[in-house]
Each structure stands twice: as C-alpha cells, then as structure tokens.
Amino acid sequence: KAGVTQTPRYLIKTRGQQVTLSCSPISGHRSVSWYQQTPGQGLQFLFEYFSETQRNKGNFPGRFSGRQFSNSRSEMNVSTLELGDSALYLCASRQGVDEQFFGPGTRLTVL
Amino acid sequence: GEDVEQSLFLSVREGDSSVINCTYTDSSSTYLYWYKQEPGAGLQLLTYIFSNMDMKQDQRLTVLLNKKDKHLSLRIADTQTGDSAIYFCAESPFSGGYNKLIFGAGTRLAVHP
C-alpha cells in the first residue's frame, strides 16, 4: 500500500497570501489529521476529519481551516499568512483507533 | 491537563543500548506512541503500546509503561548510526477522542562510533 502523500512538499509564500495544502491518506483510511511542527512550539494538533466531518480541532485561529472529500483526501487552508505560520505541516491518516501514519510533510516558508 | 515531557538529548556509543524516557499527564490516554523523525522527513511510527500493557517488544525496540507513574520508555538495543534521529513520545487523551496526539518536544539521539 502506498503511504500518506502530501503535496506540495515545499512552498514559499509572502505575508497576507493564502495557501492550500493537500493530503491523500492511505487507501482505506477515513480519518485524516493535520499537525503543525515549528522549532518553538513543537508538534501541535490542528484538526481531524472523518467521513468529511471535522471531529476535533486544536487551538489555532480561524485562519486555519480544512476539509475532507468523499474519497478521504483532505486539504487545509491558511489565509492571511503570517511569518509565524512558517512550519512543517504534517498530515496523518488512520483506519482504527491505534496506528496513525504520517506523511512526509509540506514545508511552508512565509516571507 | 495534557502534557508530555522528554529529555532533549541523548548520546550513546554504537552497539550500546539507548533508553529514551517520557512522562505524560493524562491518565485517560489509551495508546502511547513512539515516533522517529530524521532530518527533513516526516514522522515514522516506530511502535505503540496499549495502556493496559506493561511492556511491548518489537525486534530491537522495547517499550515499558508504568501507568501508575505515567512513565514511558523506549529501549533500542544494539544502537546503530542509522538510529540517529529525533524520537517523539505521544499520548492520545480521551478528551481528544483518542484521535488527537499530544507530543513531547522530542529527544535527539546521537550515536557515535
């Protein structure tokens, strides 16, 4: 089985722009979660989607949003980018309640 | 509350055993995880343990769980240079529906000859 894939792998944006990141889960996995990784804050949970519904949300401003499609693929969007949004954004998928597999991440740089 | 703590750095000699420790706060966490991250890469799931277990062994990896003290450890036997990476401990608290992982800051493991 193919693993979790994320596109694009690298992205450079300027402040005020918006960005959309994409995640394709492992085939058969219906749950997709997003995490932000920064040197200062570490790994932080953004949100989780299951069957096109947001099931859980972390403590991030409303500029961060996401959605999930009927094929379980997920996108996250960040509007009005700030310098502090520069991070590695990781997507994870799971089928049951135990194993959660991560993708390689999208490295976002905001200038 | 939700908090996971790990020591930040560990240096070991090639061939020795490495022990990475972690403490967590949420007793409702059902699964506890160990992930590995190499430079420029995502997180690789190494192993996980169910909260009603004390120990889990998987080849060179041994996980010990002390639920009373909320202490988790990962032992890597015969550590190799390829094991050099950052290791993250994570818990899955009930308050997050078990779907939200709370990560520690990560332990950087350096393996030297």
PDB file of N, CA and C in Angstrom, chain A residues 9-101:
ATOM      1  N   ARG A   9       5.509  19.550  -1.580  1.00  0.00           N
ATOM      2  CA  ARG A   9       6.459  19.276  -0.496  1.00  0.00           C
ATOM      3  C   ARG A   9       7.062  20.563   0.054  1.00  0.00           C
ATOM      4  N   TYR A  10       7.219  21.541  -0.812  1.00  0.00           N
ATOM      5  CA  TYR A  10       7.782  22.821  -0.392  1.00  0.00           C
ATOM      6  C   TYR A  10       6.958  23.952  -0.998  1.00  0.00           C
ATOM      7  N   LEU A  11       6.854  25.022  -0.225  1.00  0.00           N
ATOM      8  CA  LEU A  11       6.037  26.145  -0.656  1.00  0.00           C
ATOM      9  C   LEU A  11       6.609  27.416  -0.069  1.00  0.00           C
ATOM     10  N   ILE A  12       6.704  28.445  -0.893  1.00  0.00           N
ATOM     11  CA  ILE A  12       7.133  29.757  -0.397  1.00  0.00           C
ATOM     12  C   ILE A  12       6.045  30.751  -0.725  1.00  0.00           C
ATOM     13  N   LYS A  13       5.604  31.475   0.296  1.00  0.00           N
ATOM     14  CA  LYS A  13       4.547  32.469   0.131  1.00  0.00           C
ATOM     15  C   LYS A  13       4.979  33.754   0.817  1.00  0.00           C
ATOM     16  N   THR A  14       4.246  34.817   0.548  1.00  0.00           N
ATOM     17  CA  THR A  14       4.513  36.077   1.240  1.00  0.00           C
ATOM     18  C   THR A  14       3.375  36.387   2.205  1.00  0.00           C
ATOM     19  N   ARG A  15       3.676  37.226   3.158  1.00  0.00           N
ATOM     20  CA  ARG A  15       2.671  37.600   4.162  1.00  0.00           C
ATOM     21  C   ARG A  15       1.407  38.122   3.499  1.00  0.00           C
ATOM     22  N   GLY A  16       0.283  37.733   4.048  1.00  0.00           N
ATOM     23  CA  GLY A  16      -1.001  38.182   3.536  1.00  0.00           C
ATOM     24  C   GLY A  16      -1.616  37.258   2.502  1.00  0.00           C
ATOM     25  N   GLN A  17      -0.800  36.423   1.892  1.00  0.00           N
ATOM     26  CA  GLN A  17      -1.345  35.480   0.905  1.00  0.00           C
ATOM     27  C   GLN A  17      -2.065  34.341   1.626  1.00  0.00           C
ATOM     28  N   GLN A  18      -2.697  33.487   0.824  1.00  0.00           N
ATOM     29  CA  GLN A  18      -3.287  32.286   1.391  1.00  0.00           C
ATOM     30  C   GLN A  18      -2.669  31.073   0.719  1.00  0.00           C
ATOM     31  N   VAL A  19      -2.815  29.916   1.363  1.00  0.00           N
ATOM     32  CA  VAL A  19      -2.189  28.718   0.844  1.00  0.00           C
ATOM     33  C   VAL A  19      -3.112  27.517   1.097  1.00  0.00           C
ATOM     34  N   THR A  20      -3.060  26.564   0.188  1.00  0.00           N
ATOM     35  CA  THR A  20      -3.818  25.318   0.339  1.00  0.00           C
ATOM     36  C   THR A  20      -2.862  24.143   0.224  1.00  0.00           C
ATOM     37  N   LEU A  21      -2.911  23.279   1.206  1.00  0.00           N
ATOM     38  CA  LEU A  21      -2.073  22.080   1.225  1.00  0.00           C
ATOM     39  C   LEU A  21      -2.980  20.861   1.070  1.00  0.00           C
ATOM     40  N   SER A  22      -2.438  19.825   0.440  1.00  0.00           N
ATOM     41  CA  SER A  22      -3.242  18.647   0.158  1.00  0.00           C
ATOM     42  C   SER A  22      -2.654  17.397   0.787  1.00  0.00           C
ATOM     43  N   CYS A  23      -3.520  16.486   1.161  1.00  0.00           N
ATOM     44  CA  CYS A  23      -3.100  15.231   1.784  1.00  0.00           C
ATOM     45  C   CYS A  23      -3.960  14.093   1.259  1.00  0.00           C
ATOM     46  N   SER A  24      -3.312  13.036   0.815  1.00  0.00           N
ATOM     47  CA  SER A  24      -4.027  11.821   0.408  1.00  0.00           C
ATOM     48  C   SER A  24      -3.693  10.724   1.404  1.00  0.00           C
ATOM     49  N   PRO A  25      -4.685  10.218   2.123  1.00  0.00           N
ATOM     50  CA  PRO A  25      -4.408   9.203   3.147  1.00  0.00           C
ATOM     51  C   PRO A  25      -4.114   7.841   2.527  1.00  0.00           C
ATOM     52  N   ILE A  26      -3.703   6.936   3.362  1.00  0.00           N
ATOM     53  CA  ILE A  26      -3.515   5.549   2.946  1.00  0.00           C
ATOM     54  C   ILE A  26      -4.877   4.999   2.520  1.00  0.00           C
ATOM     55  N   SER A  27      -4.864   4.227   1.459  1.00  0.00           N
ATOM     56  CA  SER A  27      -6.107   3.680   0.940  1.00  0.00           C
ATOM     57  C   SER A  27      -6.883   2.936   2.029  1.00  0.00           C
ATOM     58  N   GLY A  28      -8.153   3.286   2.169  1.00  0.00           N
ATOM     59  CA  GLY A  28      -8.997   2.649   3.177  1.00  0.00           C
ATOM     60  C   GLY A  28      -9.061   3.406   4.498  1.00  0.00           C
ATOM     61  N   HIS A  29      -8.164   4.349   4.690  1.00  0.00           N
ATOM     62  CA  HIS A  29      -8.189   5.148   5.919  1.00  0.00           C
ATOM     63  C   HIS A  29      -9.168   6.300   5.758  1.00  0.00           C
ATOM     64  N   ARG A  30     -10.037   6.476   6.741  1.00  0.00           N
ATOM     65  CA  ARG A  30     -11.051   7.512   6.642  1.00  0.00           C
ATOM     66  C   ARG A  30     -10.780   8.705   7.539  1.00  0.00           C
ATOM     67  N   SER A  31      -9.843   8.555   8.451  1.00  0.00           N
ATOM     68  CA  SER A  31      -9.524   9.654   9.363  1.00  0.00           C
ATOM     69  C   SER A  31      -8.242  10.334   8.902  1.00  0.00           C
ATOM     70  N   VAL A  32      -8.288  11.648   8.812  1.00  0.00           N
ATOM     71  CA  VAL A  32      -7.112  12.446   8.447  1.00  0.00           C
ATOM     72  C   VAL A  32      -6.943  13.552   9.482  1.00  0.00           C
ATOM     73  N   SER A  33      -5.730  13.664  10.003  1.00  0.00           N
ATOM     74  CA  SER A  33      -5.411  14.719  10.971  1.00  0.00           C
ATOM     75  C   SER A  33      -4.282  15.580  10.431  1.00  0.00           C
ATOM     76  N   TRP A  34      -4.255  16.814  10.880  1.00  0.00           N
ATOM     77  CA  TRP A  34      -3.199  17.748  10.480  1.00  0.00           C
ATOM     78  C   TRP A  34      -2.469  18.250  11.719  1.00  0.00           C
ATOM     79  N   TYR A  35      -1.152  18.392  11.585  1.00  0.00           N
ATOM     80  CA  TYR A  35      -0.320  18.892  12.664  1.00  0.00           C
ATOM     81  C   TYR A  35       0.630  19.949  12.111  1.00  0.00           C
ATOM     82  N   GLN A  36       0.968  20.897  12.961  1.00  0.00           N
ATOM     83  CA  GLN A  36       1.967  21.908  12.623  1.00  0.00           C
ATOM     84  C   GLN A  36       3.209  21.649  13.461  1.00  0.00           C
ATOM     85  N   GLN A  37       4.371  21.672  12.826  1.00  0.00           N
ATOM     86  CA  GLN A  37       5.622  21.489  13.555  1.00  0.00           C
ATOM     87  C   GLN A  37       6.506  22.710  13.373  1.00  0.00           C
ATOM     88  N   THR A  38       6.850  23.365  14.478  1.00  0.00           N
ATOM     89  CA  THR A  38       7.764  24.501  14.460  1.00  0.00           C
ATOM     90  C   THR A  38       8.839  24.284  15.512  1.00  0.00           C
ATOM     91  N   PRO A  39      10.008  24.910  15.340  1.00  0.00           N
ATOM     92  CA  PRO A  39      11.068  24.748  16.344  1.00  0.00           C
ATOM     93  C   PRO A  39      10.632  25.250  17.724  1.00  0.00           C
ATOM     94  N   GLY A  40       9.830  26.282  17.754  1.00  0.00           N
ATOM     95  CA  GLY A  40       9.460  26.879  19.029  1.00  0.00           C
ATOM     96  C   GLY A  40       8.334  26.166  19.753  1.00  0.00           C
ATOM     97  N   GLN A  41       7.316  25.747  19.021  1.00  0.00           N
ATOM     98  CA  GLN A  41       6.118  25.147  19.622  1.00  0.00           C
ATOM     99  C   GLN A  41       6.062  23.627  19.475  1.00  0.00           C
ATOM    100  N   GLY A  42       6.965  23.066  18.706  1.00  0.00           N
ATOM    101  CA  GLY A  42       6.949  21.623  18.525  1.00  0.00           C
ATOM    102  C   GLY A  42       5.792  21.185  17.641  1.00  0.00           C
ATOM    103  N   LEU A  43       5.301  19.990  17.913  1.00  0.00           N
ATOM    104  CA  LEU A  43       4.210  19.412  17.136  1.00  0.00           C
ATOM    105  C   LEU A  43       2.885  19.739  17.798  1.00  0.00           C
ATOM    106  N   GLN A  44       2.013  20.396  17.044  1.00  0.00           N
ATOM    107  CA  GLN A  44       0.714  20.776  17.591  1.00  0.00           C
ATOM    108  C   GLN A  44      -0.402  20.321  16.661  1.00  0.00           C
ATOM    109  N   PHE A  45      -1.447  19.809  17.273  1.00  0.00           N
ATOM    110  CA  PHE A  45      -2.608  19.309  16.550  1.00  0.00           C
ATOM    111  C   PHE A  45      -3.437  20.465  16.008  1.00  0.00           C
ATOM    112  N   LEU A  46      -3.775  20.376  14.717  1.00  0.00           N
ATOM    113  CA  LEU A  46      -4.611  21.396  14.083  1.00  0.00           C
ATOM    114  C   LEU A  46      -6.080  20.971  14.068  1.00  0.00           C
ATOM    115  N   PHE A  47      -6.372  19.892  13.371  1.00  0.00           N
ATOM    116  CA  PHE A  47      -7.738  19.347  13.313  1.00  0.00           C
ATOM    117  C   PHE A  47      -7.729  17.945  12.747  1.00  0.00           C
ATOM    118  N   GLU A  48      -8.877  17.297  12.899  1.00  0.00           N
ATOM    119  CA  GLU A  48      -9.049  15.933  12.415  1.00  0.00           C
ATOM    120  C   GLU A  48     -10.379  15.820  11.688  1.00  0.00           C
ATOM    121  N   TYR A  49     -10.346  15.129  10.567  1.00  0.00           N
ATOM    122  CA  TYR A  49     -11.551  14.894   9.780  1.00  0.00           C
ATOM    123  C   TYR A  49     -11.822  13.412   9.657  1.00  0.00           C
ATOM    124  N   PHE A  50     -13.094  13.081   9.679  1.00  0.00           N
ATOM    125  CA  PHE A  50     -13.527  11.690   9.496  1.00  0.00           C
ATOM    126  C   PHE A  50     -14.823  11.722   8.705  1.00  0.00           C
ATOM    127  N   SER A  51     -14.846  10.995   7.610  1.00  0.00           N
ATOM    128  CA  SER A  51     -16.033  10.972   6.754  1.00  0.00           C
ATOM    129  C   SER A  51     -16.558  12.370   6.463  1.00  0.00           C
ATOM    130  N   GLU A  52     -15.655  13.237   6.050  1.00  0.00           N
ATOM    131  CA  GLU A  52     -15.958  14.603   5.591  1.00  0.00           C
ATOM    132  C   GLU A  52     -16.406  15.544   6.699  1.00  0.00           C
ATOM    133  N   THR A  53     -16.303  15.121   7.949  1.00  0.00           N
ATOM    134  CA  THR A  53     -16.729  15.953   9.074  1.00  0.00           C
ATOM    135  C   THR A  53     -15.544  16.241   9.982  1.00  0.00           C
ATOM    136  N   GLN A  54     -15.450  17.486  10.420  1.00  0.00           N
ATOM    137  CA  GLN A  54     -14.397  17.817  11.368  1.00  0.00           C
ATOM    138  C   GLN A  54     -14.789  17.271  12.732  1.00  0.00           C
ATOM    139  N   ARG A  55     -13.926  16.419  13.277  1.00  0.00           N
ATOM    140  CA  ARG A  55     -14.274  15.729  14.513  1.00  0.00           C
ATOM    141  C   ARG A  55     -13.603  16.352  15.723  1.00  0.00           C
ATOM    142  N   ASN A  56     -12.513  17.054  15.481  1.00  0.00           N
ATOM    143  CA  ASN A  56     -11.753  17.613  16.591  1.00  0.00           C
ATOM    144  C   ASN A  56     -10.936  18.776  16.064  1.00  0.00           C
ATOM    145  N   LYS A  57     -10.709  19.755  16.900  1.00  0.00           N
ATOM    146  CA  LYS A  57      -9.984  20.941  16.460  1.00  0.00           C
ATOM    147  C   LYS A  57      -9.031  21.377  17.550  1.00  0.00           C
ATOM    148  N   GLY A  58      -7.833  21.785  17.138  1.00  0.00           N
ATOM    149  CA  GLY A  58      -6.847  22.282  18.081  1.00  0.00           C
ATOM    150  C   GLY A  58      -7.024  23.764  18.323  1.00  0.00           C
ATOM    151  N   ASN A  59      -6.080  24.328  19.043  1.00  0.00           N
ATOM    152  CA  ASN A  59      -6.177  25.719  19.456  1.00  0.00           C
ATOM    153  C   ASN A  59      -5.454  26.635  18.462  1.00  0.00           C
ATOM    154  N   PHE A  60      -6.013  26.768  17.297  1.00  0.00           N
ATOM    155  CA  PHE A  60      -5.450  27.618  16.255  1.00  0.00           C
ATOM    156  C   PHE A  60      -6.498  28.640  15.826  1.00  0.00           C
ATOM    157  N   PRO A  61      -6.040  29.796  15.319  1.00  0.00           N
ATOM    158  CA  PRO A  61      -7.021  30.815  14.889  1.00  0.00           C
ATOM    159  C   PRO A  61      -7.824  30.349  13.685  1.00  0.00           C
ATOM    160  N   GLY A  62      -8.911  31.077  13.435  1.00  0.00           N
ATOM    161  CA  GLY A  62      -9.817  30.723  12.356  1.00  0.00           C
ATOM    162  C   GLY A  62      -9.208  30.816  10.967  1.00  0.00           C
ATOM    163  N   ARG A  63      -8.021  31.411  10.879  1.00  0.00           N
ATOM    164  CA  ARG A  63      -7.340  31.475   9.574  1.00  0.00           C
ATOM    165  C   ARG A  63      -6.967  30.076   9.069  1.00  0.00           C
ATOM    166  N   PHE A  64      -6.913  29.163   9.995  1.00  0.00           N
ATOM    167  CA  PHE A  64      -6.583  27.770   9.648  1.00  0.00           C
ATOM    168  C   PHE A  64      -7.896  26.999   9.489  1.00  0.00           C
ATOM    169  N   SER A  65      -8.082  26.428   8.328  1.00  0.00           N
ATOM    170  CA  SER A  65      -9.301  25.666   8.085  1.00  0.00           C
ATOM    171  C   SER A  65      -8.969  24.439   7.256  1.00  0.00           C
ATOM    172  N   GLY A  66      -9.896  23.536   7.189  1.00  0.00           N
ATOM    173  CA  GLY A  66      -9.658  22.334   6.419  1.00  0.00           C
ATOM    174  C   GLY A  66     -10.948  21.756   5.898  1.00  0.00           C
ATOM    175  N   ARG A  67     -10.807  20.744   5.099  1.00  0.00           N
ATOM    176  CA  ARG A  67     -11.975  19.995   4.644  1.00  0.00           C
ATOM    177  C   ARG A  67     -11.530  18.618   4.191  1.00  0.00           C
ATOM    178  N   GLN A  68     -12.506  17.750   4.065  1.00  0.00           N
ATOM    179  CA  GLN A  68     -12.220  16.395   3.598  1.00  0.00           C
ATOM    180  C   GLN A  68     -13.240  16.038   2.535  1.00  0.00           C
ATOM    181  N   PHE A  69     -12.768  15.366   1.520  1.00  0.00           N
ATOM    182  CA  PHE A  69     -13.622  14.997   0.399  1.00  0.00           C
ATOM    183  C   PHE A  69     -14.135  13.569   0.568  1.00  0.00           C
ATOM    184  N   SER A  70     -15.059  13.196  -0.292  1.00  0.00           N
ATOM    185  CA  SER A  70     -15.685  11.875  -0.168  1.00  0.00           C
ATOM    186  C   SER A  70     -14.693  10.729  -0.379  1.00  0.00           C
ATOM    187  N   ASN A  71     -13.571  11.013  -1.049  1.00  0.00           N
ATOM    188  CA  ASN A  71     -12.550   9.960  -1.238  1.00  0.00           C
ATOM    189  C   ASN A  71     -11.515   9.991  -0.101  1.00  0.00           C
ATOM    190  N   SER A  72     -11.803  10.718   0.962  1.00  0.00           N
ATOM    191  CA  SER A  72     -10.968  10.856   2.175  1.00  0.00           C
ATOM    192  C   SER A  72      -9.780  11.786   2.005  1.00  0.00           C
ATOM    193  N   ARG A  73      -9.514  12.227   0.811  1.00  0.00           N
ATOM    194  CA  ARG A  73      -8.444  13.220   0.630  1.00  0.00           C
ATOM    195  C   ARG A  73      -8.823  14.483   1.401  1.00  0.00           C
ATOM    196  N   SER A  74      -7.789  15.155   1.919  1.00  0.00           N
ATOM    197  CA  SER A  74      -8.059  16.329   2.747  1.00  0.00           C
ATOM    198  C   SER A  74      -7.206  17.511   2.277  1.00  0.00           C
ATOM    199  N   GLU A  75      -7.719  18.674   2.487  1.00  0.00           N
ATOM    200  CA  GLU A  75      -6.963  19.899   2.239  1.00  0.00           C
ATOM    201  C   GLU A  75      -7.023  20.760   3.487  1.00  0.00           C
ATOM    202  N   MET A  76      -5.940  21.496   3.709  1.00  0.00           N
ATOM    203  CA  MET A  76      -6.010  22.525   4.724  1.00  0.00           C
ATOM    204  C   MET A  76      -5.638  23.858   4.090  1.00  0.00           C
ATOM    205  N   ASN A  77      -6.248  24.893   4.577  1.00  0.00           N
ATOM    206  CA  ASN A  77      -6.069  26.223   4.031  1.00  0.00           C
ATOM    207  C   ASN A  77      -5.640  27.173   5.141  1.00  0.00           C
ATOM    208  N   VAL A  78      -4.685  28.011   4.827  1.00  0.00           N
ATOM    209  CA  VAL A  78      -4.309  29.067   5.769  1.00  0.00           C
ATOM    210  C   VAL A  78      -4.471  30.392   5.027  1.00  0.00           C
ATOM    211  N   SER A  79      -5.284  31.261   5.567  1.00  0.00           N
ATOM    212  CA  SER A  79      -5.499  32.562   4.921  1.00  0.00           C
ATOM    213  C   SER A  79      -4.678  33.631   5.636  1.00  0.00           C
ATOM    214  N   THR A  80      -4.476  34.737   4.959  1.00  0.00           N
ATOM    215  CA  THR A  80      -3.751  35.888   5.510  1.00  0.00           C
ATOM    216  C   THR A  80      -2.495  35.426   6.254  1.00  0.00           C
ATOM    217  N   LEU A  81      -1.605  34.844   5.508  1.00  0.00           N
ATOM    218  CA  LEU A  81      -0.405  34.241   6.096  1.00  0.00           C
ATOM    219  C   LEU A  81       0.413  35.242   6.907  1.00  0.00           C
ATOM    220  N   GLU A  82       0.959  34.725   8.019  1.00  0.00           N
ATOM    221  CA  GLU A  82       1.858  35.492   8.871  1.00  0.00           C
ATOM    222  C   GLU A  82       3.212  34.789   8.897  1.00  0.00           C
ATOM    223  N   LEU A  83       4.244  35.556   9.279  1.00  0.00           N
ATOM    224  CA  LEU A  83       5.582  34.971   9.320  1.00  0.00           C
ATOM    225  C   LEU A  83       5.609  33.737  10.229  1.00  0.00           C
ATOM    226  N   GLY A  84       4.862  33.787  11.305  1.00  0.00           N
ATOM    227  CA  GLY A  84       4.824  32.693  12.274  1.00  0.00           C
ATOM    228  C   GLY A  84       4.160  31.431  11.765  1.00  0.00           C
ATOM    229  N   ASP A  85       3.563  31.491  10.602  1.00  0.00           N
ATOM    230  CA  ASP A  85       2.939  30.295  10.019  1.00  0.00           C
ATOM    231  C   ASP A  85       3.966  29.421   9.315  1.00  0.00           C
ATOM    232  N   SER A  86       5.192  29.924   9.187  1.00  0.00           N
ATOM    233  CA  SER A  86       6.254  29.117   8.594  1.00  0.00           C
ATOM    234  C   SER A  86       6.456  27.872   9.454  1.00  0.00           C
ATOM    235  N   ALA A  87       6.328  26.722   8.838  1.00  0.00           N
ATOM    236  CA  ALA A  87       6.362  25.469   9.607  1.00  0.00           C
ATOM    237  C   ALA A  87       6.366  24.285   8.656  1.00  0.00           C
ATOM    238  N   LEU A  88       6.547  23.125   9.258  1.00  0.00           N
ATOM    239  CA  LEU A  88       6.319  21.877   8.545  1.00  0.00           C
ATOM    240  C   LEU A  88       4.900  21.424   8.897  1.00  0.00           C
ATOM    241  N   TYR A  89       4.066  21.241   7.897  1.00  0.00           N
ATOM    242  CA  TYR A  89       2.692  20.804   8.123  1.00  0.00           C
ATOM    243  C   TYR A  89       2.596  19.326   7.775  1.00  0.00           C
ATOM    244  N   LEU A  90       2.202  18.566   8.770  1.00  0.00           N
ATOM    245  CA  LEU A  90       2.150  17.111   8.643  1.00  0.00           C
ATOM    246  C   LEU A  90       0.716  16.620   8.643  1.00  0.00           C
ATOM    247  N   CYS A  91       0.466  15.679   7.790  1.00  0.00           N
ATOM    248  CA  CYS A  91      -0.837  15.045   7.707  1.00  0.00           C
ATOM    249  C   CYS A  91      -0.676  13.602   8.169  1.00  0.00           C
ATOM    250  N   ALA A  92      -1.687  13.091   8.856  1.00  0.00           N
ATOM    251  CA  ALA A  92      -1.646  11.711   9.330  1.00  0.00           C
ATOM    252  C   ALA A  92      -2.963  11.028   9.018  1.00  0.00           C
ATOM    253  N   SER A  93      -2.892   9.741   8.730  1.00  0.00           N
ATOM    254  CA  SER A  93      -4.138   9.014   8.497  1.00  0.00           C
ATOM    255  C   SER A  93      -4.191   7.781   9.377  1.00  0.00           C
ATOM    256  N   ARG A  94      -5.407   7.359   9.685  1.00  0.00           N
ATOM    257  CA  ARG A  94      -5.583   6.165  10.499  1.00  0.00           C
ATOM    258  C   ARG A  94      -6.851   5.456  10.061  1.00  0.00           C
ATOM    259  N   GLN A  95      -6.872   4.152  10.333  1.00  0.00           N
ATOM    260  CA  GLN A  95      -8.051   3.368   9.994  1.00  0.00           C
ATOM    261  C   GLN A  95      -8.832   3.027  11.251  1.00  0.00           C
ATOM    262  N   GLY A  96      -8.132   2.534  12.256  1.00  0.00           N
ATOM    263  CA  GLY A  96      -8.777   2.175  13.525  1.00  0.00           C
ATOM    264  C   GLY A  96      -8.453   3.209  14.578  1.00  0.00           C
ATOM    265  N   VAL A  97      -8.288   2.750  15.793  1.00  0.00           N
ATOM    266  CA  VAL A  97      -8.012   3.679  16.892  1.00  0.00           C
ATOM    267  C   VAL A  97      -6.560   3.625  17.328  1.00  0.00           C
ATOM    268  N   ASP A  98      -5.768   2.777  16.707  1.00  0.00           N
ATOM    269  CA  ASP A  98      -4.405   2.639  17.196  1.00  0.00           C
ATOM    270  C   ASP A  98      -3.368   3.316  16.298  1.00  0.00           C
ATOM    271  N   GLU A  99      -2.985   2.683  15.217  1.00  0.00           N
ATOM    272  CA  GLU A  99      -1.887   3.214  14.419  1.00  0.00           C
ATOM    273  C   GLU A  99      -2.262   4.463  13.646  1.00  0.00           C
ATOM    274  N   GLN A 100      -1.394   5.461  13.733  1.00  0.00           N
ATOM    275  CA  GLN A 100      -1.582   6.697  12.986  1.00  0.00           C
ATOM    276  C   GLN A 100      -0.295   6.942  12.200  1.00  0.00           C
ATOM    277  N   PHE A 101      -0.427   7.038  10.874  1.00  0.00           N
ATOM    278  CA  PHE A 101       0.723   7.138   9.981  1.00  0.00           C
ATOM    279  C   PHE A 101       0.818   8.545   9.403  1.00  0.00           C
TER     280      PHE A 101
END
